[in-house]
mmCIF file of N, CA and C in Angstrom:
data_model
loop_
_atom_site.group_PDB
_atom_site.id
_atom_site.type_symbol
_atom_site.label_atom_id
_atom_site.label_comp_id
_atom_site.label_asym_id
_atom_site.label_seq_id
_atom_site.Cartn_x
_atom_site.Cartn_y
_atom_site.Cartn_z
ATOM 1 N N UNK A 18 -50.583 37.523 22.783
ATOM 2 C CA UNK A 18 -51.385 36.920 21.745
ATOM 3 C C UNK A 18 -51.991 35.612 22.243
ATOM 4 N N UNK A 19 -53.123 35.208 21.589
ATOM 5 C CA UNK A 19 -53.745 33.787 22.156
ATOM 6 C C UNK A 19 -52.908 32.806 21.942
ATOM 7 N N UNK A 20 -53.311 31.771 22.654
ATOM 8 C CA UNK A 20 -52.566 30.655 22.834
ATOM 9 C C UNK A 20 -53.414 29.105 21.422
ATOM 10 N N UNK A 21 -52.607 28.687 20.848
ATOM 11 C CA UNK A 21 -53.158 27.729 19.583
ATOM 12 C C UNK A 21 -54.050 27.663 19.865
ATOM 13 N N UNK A 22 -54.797 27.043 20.892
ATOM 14 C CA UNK A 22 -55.971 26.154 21.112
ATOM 15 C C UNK A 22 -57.098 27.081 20.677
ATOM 16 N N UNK A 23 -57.095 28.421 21.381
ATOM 17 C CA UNK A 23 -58.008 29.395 21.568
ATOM 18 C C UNK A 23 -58.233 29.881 19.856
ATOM 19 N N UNK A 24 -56.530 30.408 19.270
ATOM 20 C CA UNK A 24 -57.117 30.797 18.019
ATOM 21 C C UNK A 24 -57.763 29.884 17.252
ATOM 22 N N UNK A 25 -57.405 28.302 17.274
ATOM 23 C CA UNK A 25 -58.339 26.902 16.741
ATOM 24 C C UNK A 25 -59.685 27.270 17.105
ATOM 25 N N UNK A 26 -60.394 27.904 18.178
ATOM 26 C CA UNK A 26 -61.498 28.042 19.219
ATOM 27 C C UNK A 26 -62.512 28.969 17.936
ATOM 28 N N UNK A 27 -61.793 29.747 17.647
ATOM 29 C CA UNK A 27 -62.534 31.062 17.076
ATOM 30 C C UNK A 27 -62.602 30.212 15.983
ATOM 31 N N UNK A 28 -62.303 29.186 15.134
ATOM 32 C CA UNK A 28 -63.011 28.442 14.112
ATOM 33 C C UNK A 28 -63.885 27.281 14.404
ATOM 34 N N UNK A 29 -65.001 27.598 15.004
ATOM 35 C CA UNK A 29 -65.445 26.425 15.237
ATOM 36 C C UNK A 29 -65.675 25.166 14.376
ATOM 37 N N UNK A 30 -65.959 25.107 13.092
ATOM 38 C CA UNK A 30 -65.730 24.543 11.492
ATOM 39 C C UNK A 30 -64.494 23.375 12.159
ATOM 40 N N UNK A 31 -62.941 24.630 12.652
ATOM 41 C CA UNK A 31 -62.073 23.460 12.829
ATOM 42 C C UNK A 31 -62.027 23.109 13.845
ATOM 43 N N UNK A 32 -62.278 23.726 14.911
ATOM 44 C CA UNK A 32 -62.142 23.338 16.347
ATOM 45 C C UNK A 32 -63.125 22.146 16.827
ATOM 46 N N UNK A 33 -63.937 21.311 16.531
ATOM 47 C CA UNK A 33 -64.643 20.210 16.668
ATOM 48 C C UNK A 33 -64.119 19.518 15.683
ATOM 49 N N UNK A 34 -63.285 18.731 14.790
ATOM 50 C CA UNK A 34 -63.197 17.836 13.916
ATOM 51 C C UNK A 34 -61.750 17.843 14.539
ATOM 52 N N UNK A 35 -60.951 18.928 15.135
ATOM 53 C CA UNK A 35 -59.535 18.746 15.394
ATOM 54 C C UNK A 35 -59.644 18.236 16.887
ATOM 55 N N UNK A 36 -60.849 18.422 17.791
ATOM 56 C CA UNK A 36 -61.130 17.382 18.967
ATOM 57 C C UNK A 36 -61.684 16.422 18.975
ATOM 58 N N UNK A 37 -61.902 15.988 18.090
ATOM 59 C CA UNK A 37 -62.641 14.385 17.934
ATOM 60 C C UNK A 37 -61.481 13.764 17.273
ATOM 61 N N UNK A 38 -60.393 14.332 16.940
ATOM 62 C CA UNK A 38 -59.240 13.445 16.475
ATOM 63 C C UNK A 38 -58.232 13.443 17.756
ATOM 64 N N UNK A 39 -57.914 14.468 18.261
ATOM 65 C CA UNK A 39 -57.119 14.666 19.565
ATOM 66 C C UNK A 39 -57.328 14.150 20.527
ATOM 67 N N UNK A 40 -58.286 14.374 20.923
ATOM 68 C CA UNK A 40 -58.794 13.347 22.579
ATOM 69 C C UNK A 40 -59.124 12.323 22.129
ATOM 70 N N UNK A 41 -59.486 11.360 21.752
ATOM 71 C CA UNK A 41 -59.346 10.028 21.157
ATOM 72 C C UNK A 41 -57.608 9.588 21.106
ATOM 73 N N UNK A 42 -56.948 10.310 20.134
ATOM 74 C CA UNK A 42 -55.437 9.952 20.368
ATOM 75 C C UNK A 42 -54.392 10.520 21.600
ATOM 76 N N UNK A 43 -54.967 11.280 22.080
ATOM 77 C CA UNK A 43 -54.362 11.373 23.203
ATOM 78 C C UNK A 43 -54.008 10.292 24.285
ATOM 79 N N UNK A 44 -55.908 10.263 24.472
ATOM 80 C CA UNK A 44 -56.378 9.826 25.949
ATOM 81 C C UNK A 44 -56.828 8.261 25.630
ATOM 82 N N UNK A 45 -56.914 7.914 24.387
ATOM 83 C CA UNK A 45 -57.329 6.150 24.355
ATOM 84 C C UNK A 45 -56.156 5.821 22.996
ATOM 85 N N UNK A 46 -54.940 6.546 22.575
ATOM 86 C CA UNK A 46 -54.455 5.922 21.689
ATOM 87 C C UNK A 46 -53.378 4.729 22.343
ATOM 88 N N UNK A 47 -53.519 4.225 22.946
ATOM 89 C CA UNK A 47 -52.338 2.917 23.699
ATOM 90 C C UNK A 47 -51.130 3.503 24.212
ATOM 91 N N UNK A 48 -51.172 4.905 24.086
ATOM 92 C CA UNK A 48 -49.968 5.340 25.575
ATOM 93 C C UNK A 48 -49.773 5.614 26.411
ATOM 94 N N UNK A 49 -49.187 5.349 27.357
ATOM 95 C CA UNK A 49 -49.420 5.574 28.627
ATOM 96 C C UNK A 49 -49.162 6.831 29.067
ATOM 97 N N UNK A 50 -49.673 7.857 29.812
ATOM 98 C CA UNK A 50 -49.486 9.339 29.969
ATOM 99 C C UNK A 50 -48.656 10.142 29.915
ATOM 100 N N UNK A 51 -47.153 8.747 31.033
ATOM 101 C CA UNK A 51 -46.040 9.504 31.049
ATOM 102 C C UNK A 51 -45.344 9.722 29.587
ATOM 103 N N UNK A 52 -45.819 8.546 28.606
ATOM 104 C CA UNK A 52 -44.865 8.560 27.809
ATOM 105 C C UNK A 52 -45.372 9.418 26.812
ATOM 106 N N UNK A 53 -46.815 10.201 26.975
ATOM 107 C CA UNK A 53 -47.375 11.379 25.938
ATOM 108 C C UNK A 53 -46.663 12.454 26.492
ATOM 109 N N UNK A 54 -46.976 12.291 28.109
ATOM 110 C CA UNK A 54 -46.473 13.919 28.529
ATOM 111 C C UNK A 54 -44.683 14.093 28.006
ATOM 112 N N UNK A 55 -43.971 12.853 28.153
ATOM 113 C CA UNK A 55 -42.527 12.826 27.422
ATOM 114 C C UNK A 55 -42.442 13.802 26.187
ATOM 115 N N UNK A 56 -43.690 12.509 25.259
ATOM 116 C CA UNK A 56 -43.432 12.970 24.282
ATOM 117 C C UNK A 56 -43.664 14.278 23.331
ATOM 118 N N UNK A 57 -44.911 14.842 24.536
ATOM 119 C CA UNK A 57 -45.089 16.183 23.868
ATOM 120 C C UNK A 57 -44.024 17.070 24.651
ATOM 121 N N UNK A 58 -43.049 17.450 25.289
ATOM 122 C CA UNK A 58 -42.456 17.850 25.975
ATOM 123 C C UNK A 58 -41.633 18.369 24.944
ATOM 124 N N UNK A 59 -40.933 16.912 24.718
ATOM 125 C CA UNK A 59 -39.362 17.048 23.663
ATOM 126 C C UNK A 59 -39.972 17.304 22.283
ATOM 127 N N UNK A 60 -40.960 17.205 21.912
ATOM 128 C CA UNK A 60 -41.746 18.099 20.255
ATOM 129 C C UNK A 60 -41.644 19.693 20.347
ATOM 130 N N UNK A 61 -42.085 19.557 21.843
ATOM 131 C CA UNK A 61 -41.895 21.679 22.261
ATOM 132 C C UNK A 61 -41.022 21.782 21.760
ATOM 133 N N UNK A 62 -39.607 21.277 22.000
ATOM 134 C CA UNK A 62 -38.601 21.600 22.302
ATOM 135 C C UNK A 62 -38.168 21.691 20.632
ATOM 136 N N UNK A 63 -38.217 20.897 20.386
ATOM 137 C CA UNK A 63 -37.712 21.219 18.461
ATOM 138 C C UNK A 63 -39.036 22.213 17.977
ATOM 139 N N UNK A 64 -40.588 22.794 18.194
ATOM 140 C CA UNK A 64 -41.147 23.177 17.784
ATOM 141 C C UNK A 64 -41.986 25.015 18.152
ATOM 142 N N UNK A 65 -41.317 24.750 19.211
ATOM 143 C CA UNK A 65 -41.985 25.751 19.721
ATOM 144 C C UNK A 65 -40.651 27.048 19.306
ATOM 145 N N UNK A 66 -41.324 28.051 19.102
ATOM 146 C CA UNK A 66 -40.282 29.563 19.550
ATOM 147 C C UNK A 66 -39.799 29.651 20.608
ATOM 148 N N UNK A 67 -40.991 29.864 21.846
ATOM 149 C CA UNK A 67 -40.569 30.159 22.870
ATOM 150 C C UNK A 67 -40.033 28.796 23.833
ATOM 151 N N UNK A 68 -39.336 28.116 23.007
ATOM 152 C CA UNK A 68 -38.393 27.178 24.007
ATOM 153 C C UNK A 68 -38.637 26.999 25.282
ATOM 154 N N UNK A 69 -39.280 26.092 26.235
ATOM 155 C CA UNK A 69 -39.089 26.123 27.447
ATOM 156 C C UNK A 69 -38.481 25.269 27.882
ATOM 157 N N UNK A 70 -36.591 25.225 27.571
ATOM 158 C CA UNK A 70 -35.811 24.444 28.002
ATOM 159 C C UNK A 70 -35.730 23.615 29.167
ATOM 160 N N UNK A 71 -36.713 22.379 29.175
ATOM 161 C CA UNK A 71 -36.654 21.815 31.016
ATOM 162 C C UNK A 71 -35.614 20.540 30.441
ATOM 163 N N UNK A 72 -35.085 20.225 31.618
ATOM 164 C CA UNK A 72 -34.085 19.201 32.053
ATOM 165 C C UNK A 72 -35.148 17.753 32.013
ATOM 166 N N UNK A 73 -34.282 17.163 30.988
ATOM 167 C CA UNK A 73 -34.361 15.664 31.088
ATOM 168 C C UNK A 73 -34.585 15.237 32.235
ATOM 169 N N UNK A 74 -35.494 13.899 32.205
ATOM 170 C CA UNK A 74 -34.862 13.175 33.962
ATOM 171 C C UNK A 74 -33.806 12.736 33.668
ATOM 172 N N UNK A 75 -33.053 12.419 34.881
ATOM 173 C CA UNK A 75 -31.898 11.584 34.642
ATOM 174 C C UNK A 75 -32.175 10.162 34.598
ATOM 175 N N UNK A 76 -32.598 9.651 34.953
ATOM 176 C CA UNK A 76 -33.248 8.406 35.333
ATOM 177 C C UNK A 76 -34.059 7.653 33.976
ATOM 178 N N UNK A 77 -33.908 8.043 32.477
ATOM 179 C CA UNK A 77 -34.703 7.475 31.357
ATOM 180 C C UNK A 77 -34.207 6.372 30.839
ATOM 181 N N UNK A 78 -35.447 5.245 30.903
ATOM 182 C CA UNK A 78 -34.865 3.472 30.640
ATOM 183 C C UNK A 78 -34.527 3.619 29.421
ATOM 184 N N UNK A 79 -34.143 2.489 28.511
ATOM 185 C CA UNK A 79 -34.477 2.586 27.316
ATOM 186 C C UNK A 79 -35.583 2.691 26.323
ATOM 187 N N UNK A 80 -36.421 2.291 26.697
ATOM 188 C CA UNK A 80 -37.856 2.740 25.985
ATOM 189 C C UNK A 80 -37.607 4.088 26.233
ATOM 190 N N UNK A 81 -37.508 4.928 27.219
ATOM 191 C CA UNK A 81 -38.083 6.407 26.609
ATOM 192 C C UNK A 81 -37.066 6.805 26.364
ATOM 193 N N UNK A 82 -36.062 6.526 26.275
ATOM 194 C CA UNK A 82 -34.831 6.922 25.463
ATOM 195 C C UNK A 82 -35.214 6.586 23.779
ATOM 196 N N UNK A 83 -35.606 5.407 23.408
ATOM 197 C CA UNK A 83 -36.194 5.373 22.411
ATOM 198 C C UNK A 83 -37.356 5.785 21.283
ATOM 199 N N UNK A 84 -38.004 6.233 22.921
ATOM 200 C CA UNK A 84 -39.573 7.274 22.122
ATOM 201 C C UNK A 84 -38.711 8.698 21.948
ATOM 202 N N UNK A 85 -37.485 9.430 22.843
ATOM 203 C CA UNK A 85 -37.305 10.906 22.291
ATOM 204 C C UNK A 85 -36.092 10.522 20.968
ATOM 205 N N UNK A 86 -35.983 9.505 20.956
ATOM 206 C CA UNK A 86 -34.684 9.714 19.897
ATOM 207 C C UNK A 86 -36.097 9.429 18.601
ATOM 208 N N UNK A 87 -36.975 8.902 18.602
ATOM 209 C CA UNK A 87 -38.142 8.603 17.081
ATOM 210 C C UNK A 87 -38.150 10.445 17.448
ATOM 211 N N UNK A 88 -39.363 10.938 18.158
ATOM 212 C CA UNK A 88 -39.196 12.480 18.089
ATOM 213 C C UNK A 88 -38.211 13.283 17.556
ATOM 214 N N UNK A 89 -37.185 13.020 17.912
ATOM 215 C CA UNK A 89 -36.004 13.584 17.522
ATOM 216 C C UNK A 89 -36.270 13.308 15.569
ATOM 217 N N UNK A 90 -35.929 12.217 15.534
ATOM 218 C CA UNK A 90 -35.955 11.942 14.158
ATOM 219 C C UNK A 90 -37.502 12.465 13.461
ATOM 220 N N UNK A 91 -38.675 12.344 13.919
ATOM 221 C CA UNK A 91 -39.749 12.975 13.371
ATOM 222 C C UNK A 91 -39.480 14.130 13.269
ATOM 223 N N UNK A 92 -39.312 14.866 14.283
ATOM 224 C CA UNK A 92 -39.007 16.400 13.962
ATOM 225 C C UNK A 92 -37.646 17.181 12.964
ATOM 226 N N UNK A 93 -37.113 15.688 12.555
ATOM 227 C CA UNK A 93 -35.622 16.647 11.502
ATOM 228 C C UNK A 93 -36.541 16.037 10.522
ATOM 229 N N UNK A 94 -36.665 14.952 10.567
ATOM 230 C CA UNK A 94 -36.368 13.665 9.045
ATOM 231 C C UNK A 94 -38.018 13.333 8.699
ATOM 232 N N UNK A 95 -38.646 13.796 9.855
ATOM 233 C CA UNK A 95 -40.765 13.676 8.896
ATOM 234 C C UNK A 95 -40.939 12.159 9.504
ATOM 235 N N UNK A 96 -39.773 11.585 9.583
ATOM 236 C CA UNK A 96 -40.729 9.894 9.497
ATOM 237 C C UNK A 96 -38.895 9.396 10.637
ATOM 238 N N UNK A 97 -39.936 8.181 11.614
ATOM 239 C CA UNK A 97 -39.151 7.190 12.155
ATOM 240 C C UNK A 97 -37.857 5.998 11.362
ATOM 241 N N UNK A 98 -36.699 6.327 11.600
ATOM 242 C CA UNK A 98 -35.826 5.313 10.467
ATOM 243 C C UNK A 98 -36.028 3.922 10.843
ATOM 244 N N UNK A 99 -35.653 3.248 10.270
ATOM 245 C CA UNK A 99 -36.279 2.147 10.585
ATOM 246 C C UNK A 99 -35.387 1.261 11.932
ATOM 247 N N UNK A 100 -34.173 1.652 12.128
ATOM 248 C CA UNK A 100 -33.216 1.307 13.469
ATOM 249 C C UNK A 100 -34.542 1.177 14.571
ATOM 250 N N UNK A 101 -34.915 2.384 14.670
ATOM 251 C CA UNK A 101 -35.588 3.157 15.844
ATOM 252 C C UNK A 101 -36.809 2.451 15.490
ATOM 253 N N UNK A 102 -37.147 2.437 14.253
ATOM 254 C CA UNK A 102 -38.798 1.595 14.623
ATOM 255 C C UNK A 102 -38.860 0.218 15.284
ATOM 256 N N UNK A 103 -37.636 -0.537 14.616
ATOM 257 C CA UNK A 103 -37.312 -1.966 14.932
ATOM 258 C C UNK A 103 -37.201 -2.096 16.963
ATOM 259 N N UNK A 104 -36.260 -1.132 16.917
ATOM 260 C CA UNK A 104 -36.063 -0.728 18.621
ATOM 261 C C UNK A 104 -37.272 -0.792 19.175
ATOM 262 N N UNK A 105 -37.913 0.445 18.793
ATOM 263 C CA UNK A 105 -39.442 0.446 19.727
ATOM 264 C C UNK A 105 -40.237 -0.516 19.626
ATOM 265 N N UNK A 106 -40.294 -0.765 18.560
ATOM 266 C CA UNK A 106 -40.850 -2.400 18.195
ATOM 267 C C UNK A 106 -41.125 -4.089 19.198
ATOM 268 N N UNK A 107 -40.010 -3.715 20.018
ATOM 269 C CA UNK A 107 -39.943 -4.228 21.392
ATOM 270 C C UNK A 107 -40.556 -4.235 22.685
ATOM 271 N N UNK A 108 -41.209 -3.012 22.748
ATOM 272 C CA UNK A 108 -41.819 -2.001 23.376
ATOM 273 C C UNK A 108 -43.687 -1.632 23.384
ATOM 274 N N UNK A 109 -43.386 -1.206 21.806
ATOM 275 C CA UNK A 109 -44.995 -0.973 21.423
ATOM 276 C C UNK A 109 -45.172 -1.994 20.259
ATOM 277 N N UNK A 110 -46.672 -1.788 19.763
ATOM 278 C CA UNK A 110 -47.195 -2.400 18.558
ATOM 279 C C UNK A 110 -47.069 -1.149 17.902
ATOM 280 N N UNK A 111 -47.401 -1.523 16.481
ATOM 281 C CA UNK A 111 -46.878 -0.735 15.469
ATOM 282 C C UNK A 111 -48.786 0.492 15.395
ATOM 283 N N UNK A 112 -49.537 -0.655 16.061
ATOM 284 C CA UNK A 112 -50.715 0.800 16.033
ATOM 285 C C UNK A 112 -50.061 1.948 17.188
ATOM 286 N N UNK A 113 -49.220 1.645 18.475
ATOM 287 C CA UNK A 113 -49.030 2.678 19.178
ATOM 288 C C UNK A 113 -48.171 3.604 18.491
ATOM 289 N N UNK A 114 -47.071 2.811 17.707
ATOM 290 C CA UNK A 114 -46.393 3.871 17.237
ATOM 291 C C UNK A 114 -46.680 4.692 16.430
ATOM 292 N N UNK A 115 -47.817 4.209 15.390
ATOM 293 C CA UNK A 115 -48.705 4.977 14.528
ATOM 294 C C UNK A 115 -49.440 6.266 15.314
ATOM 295 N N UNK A 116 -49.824 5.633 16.911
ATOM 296 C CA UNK A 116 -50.333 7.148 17.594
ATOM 297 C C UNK A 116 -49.270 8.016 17.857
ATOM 298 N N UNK A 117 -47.855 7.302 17.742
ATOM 299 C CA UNK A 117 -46.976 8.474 17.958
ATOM 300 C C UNK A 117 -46.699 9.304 17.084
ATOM 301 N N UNK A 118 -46.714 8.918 16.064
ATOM 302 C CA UNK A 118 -46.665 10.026 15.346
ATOM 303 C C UNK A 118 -47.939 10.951 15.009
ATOM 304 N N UNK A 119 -49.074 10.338 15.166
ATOM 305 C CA UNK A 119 -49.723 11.413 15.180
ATOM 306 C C UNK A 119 -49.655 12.192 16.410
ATOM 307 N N UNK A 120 -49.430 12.122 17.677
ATOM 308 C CA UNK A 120 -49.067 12.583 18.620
ATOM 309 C C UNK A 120 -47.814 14.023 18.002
ATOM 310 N N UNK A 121 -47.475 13.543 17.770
ATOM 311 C CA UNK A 121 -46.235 14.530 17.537
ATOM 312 C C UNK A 121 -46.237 15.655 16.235
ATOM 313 N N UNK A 122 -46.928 15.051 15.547
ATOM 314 C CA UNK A 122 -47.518 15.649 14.616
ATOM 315 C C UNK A 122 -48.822 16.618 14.954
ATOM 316 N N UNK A 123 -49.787 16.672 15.741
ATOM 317 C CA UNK A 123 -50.313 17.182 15.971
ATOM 318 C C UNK A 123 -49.959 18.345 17.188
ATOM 319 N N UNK A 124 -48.962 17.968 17.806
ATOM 320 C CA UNK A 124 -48.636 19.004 18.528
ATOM 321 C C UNK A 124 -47.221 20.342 17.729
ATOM 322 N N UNK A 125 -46.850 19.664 16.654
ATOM 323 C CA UNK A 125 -46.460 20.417 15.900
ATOM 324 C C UNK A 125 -46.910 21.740 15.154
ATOM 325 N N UNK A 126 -48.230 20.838 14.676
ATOM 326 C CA UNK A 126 -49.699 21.668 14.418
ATOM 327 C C UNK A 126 -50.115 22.689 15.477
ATOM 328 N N UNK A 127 -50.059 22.643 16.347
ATOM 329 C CA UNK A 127 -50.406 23.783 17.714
ATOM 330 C C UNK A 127 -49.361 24.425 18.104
ATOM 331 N N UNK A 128 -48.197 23.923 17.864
ATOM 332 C CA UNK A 128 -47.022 25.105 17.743
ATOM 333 C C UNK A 128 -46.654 25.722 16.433
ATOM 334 N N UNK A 129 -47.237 25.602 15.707
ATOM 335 C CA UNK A 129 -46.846 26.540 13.923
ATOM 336 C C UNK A 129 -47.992 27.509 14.238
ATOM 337 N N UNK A 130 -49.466 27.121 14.964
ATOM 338 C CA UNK A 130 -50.652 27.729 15.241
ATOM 339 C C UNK A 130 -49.955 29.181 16.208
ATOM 340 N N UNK A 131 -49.474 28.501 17.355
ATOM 341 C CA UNK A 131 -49.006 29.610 18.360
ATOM 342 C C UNK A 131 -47.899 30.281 18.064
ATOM 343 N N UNK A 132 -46.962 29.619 17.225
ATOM 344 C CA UNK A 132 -45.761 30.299 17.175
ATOM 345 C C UNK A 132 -46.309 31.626 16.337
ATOM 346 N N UNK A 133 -47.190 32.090 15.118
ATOM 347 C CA UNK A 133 -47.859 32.965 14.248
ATOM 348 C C UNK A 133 -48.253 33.609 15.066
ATOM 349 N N UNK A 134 -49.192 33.211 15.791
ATOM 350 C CA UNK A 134 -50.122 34.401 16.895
ATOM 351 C C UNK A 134 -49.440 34.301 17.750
ATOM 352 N N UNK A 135 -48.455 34.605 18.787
ATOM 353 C CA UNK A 135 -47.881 34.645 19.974
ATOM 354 C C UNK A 135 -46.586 35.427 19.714
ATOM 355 N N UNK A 136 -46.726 36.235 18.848
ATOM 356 C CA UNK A 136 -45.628 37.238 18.717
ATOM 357 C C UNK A 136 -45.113 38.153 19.435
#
């Protein structure tokens, strides 16, 4: 079965209004790559069906120990508690963390998309 992006593709209606929000927050929302590619990684991992269980680094400071434990909590609890916001808080401004969650949120969105069609 197609992969999210593609079945998004065949609506063009949504497929241009859902890339003028995405590449903007991707690629200019104030994070730095590693810590998107992190963070979409560990969203798979609570979101996707097909699980592609990869190994942690071993080597994670506290900041990105702190960006998968907010994920963690976005993906049970909807929203960052406030421990973890205060934590990252150290780290980012509160607009980056605002891209994190849309970050995570939107890749949620492309796994509810694929998980339907990818049967």
């Amino acid at each position: 079965m197609p992969h999210a992006v593609e079945v998004i593709g065949r609506h063009p209606r949504l497929l241009w209004p859902w890339l003028l929000f995405w590449v903007p927050t991707y690629r200019r929302g104030g994070l730095c790559q590693e810590d998107v590619s992190l963070v979409l990684r560990r969203t798979a991992r609570h979101t996707d069906l097909h699980d592609r269980q990869e190994e942690e680094p071993a080597d994670l400071d506290e900041r990105q120990r702190l960006l998968l434990a907010a994920v963690d909590e976005l993906c049970a609890d909807r929203m960052i508690s406030d421990d973890t916001w205060r934590a990252l808080s150290d780290f980012y401004s509160d607009r980056q963390l605002s891209v994190l969650c849309f970050i995570v949120g939107n890749r949620a969105i492309l796994s509810m998309v694929s998980n339907t069609f990818d049967r």
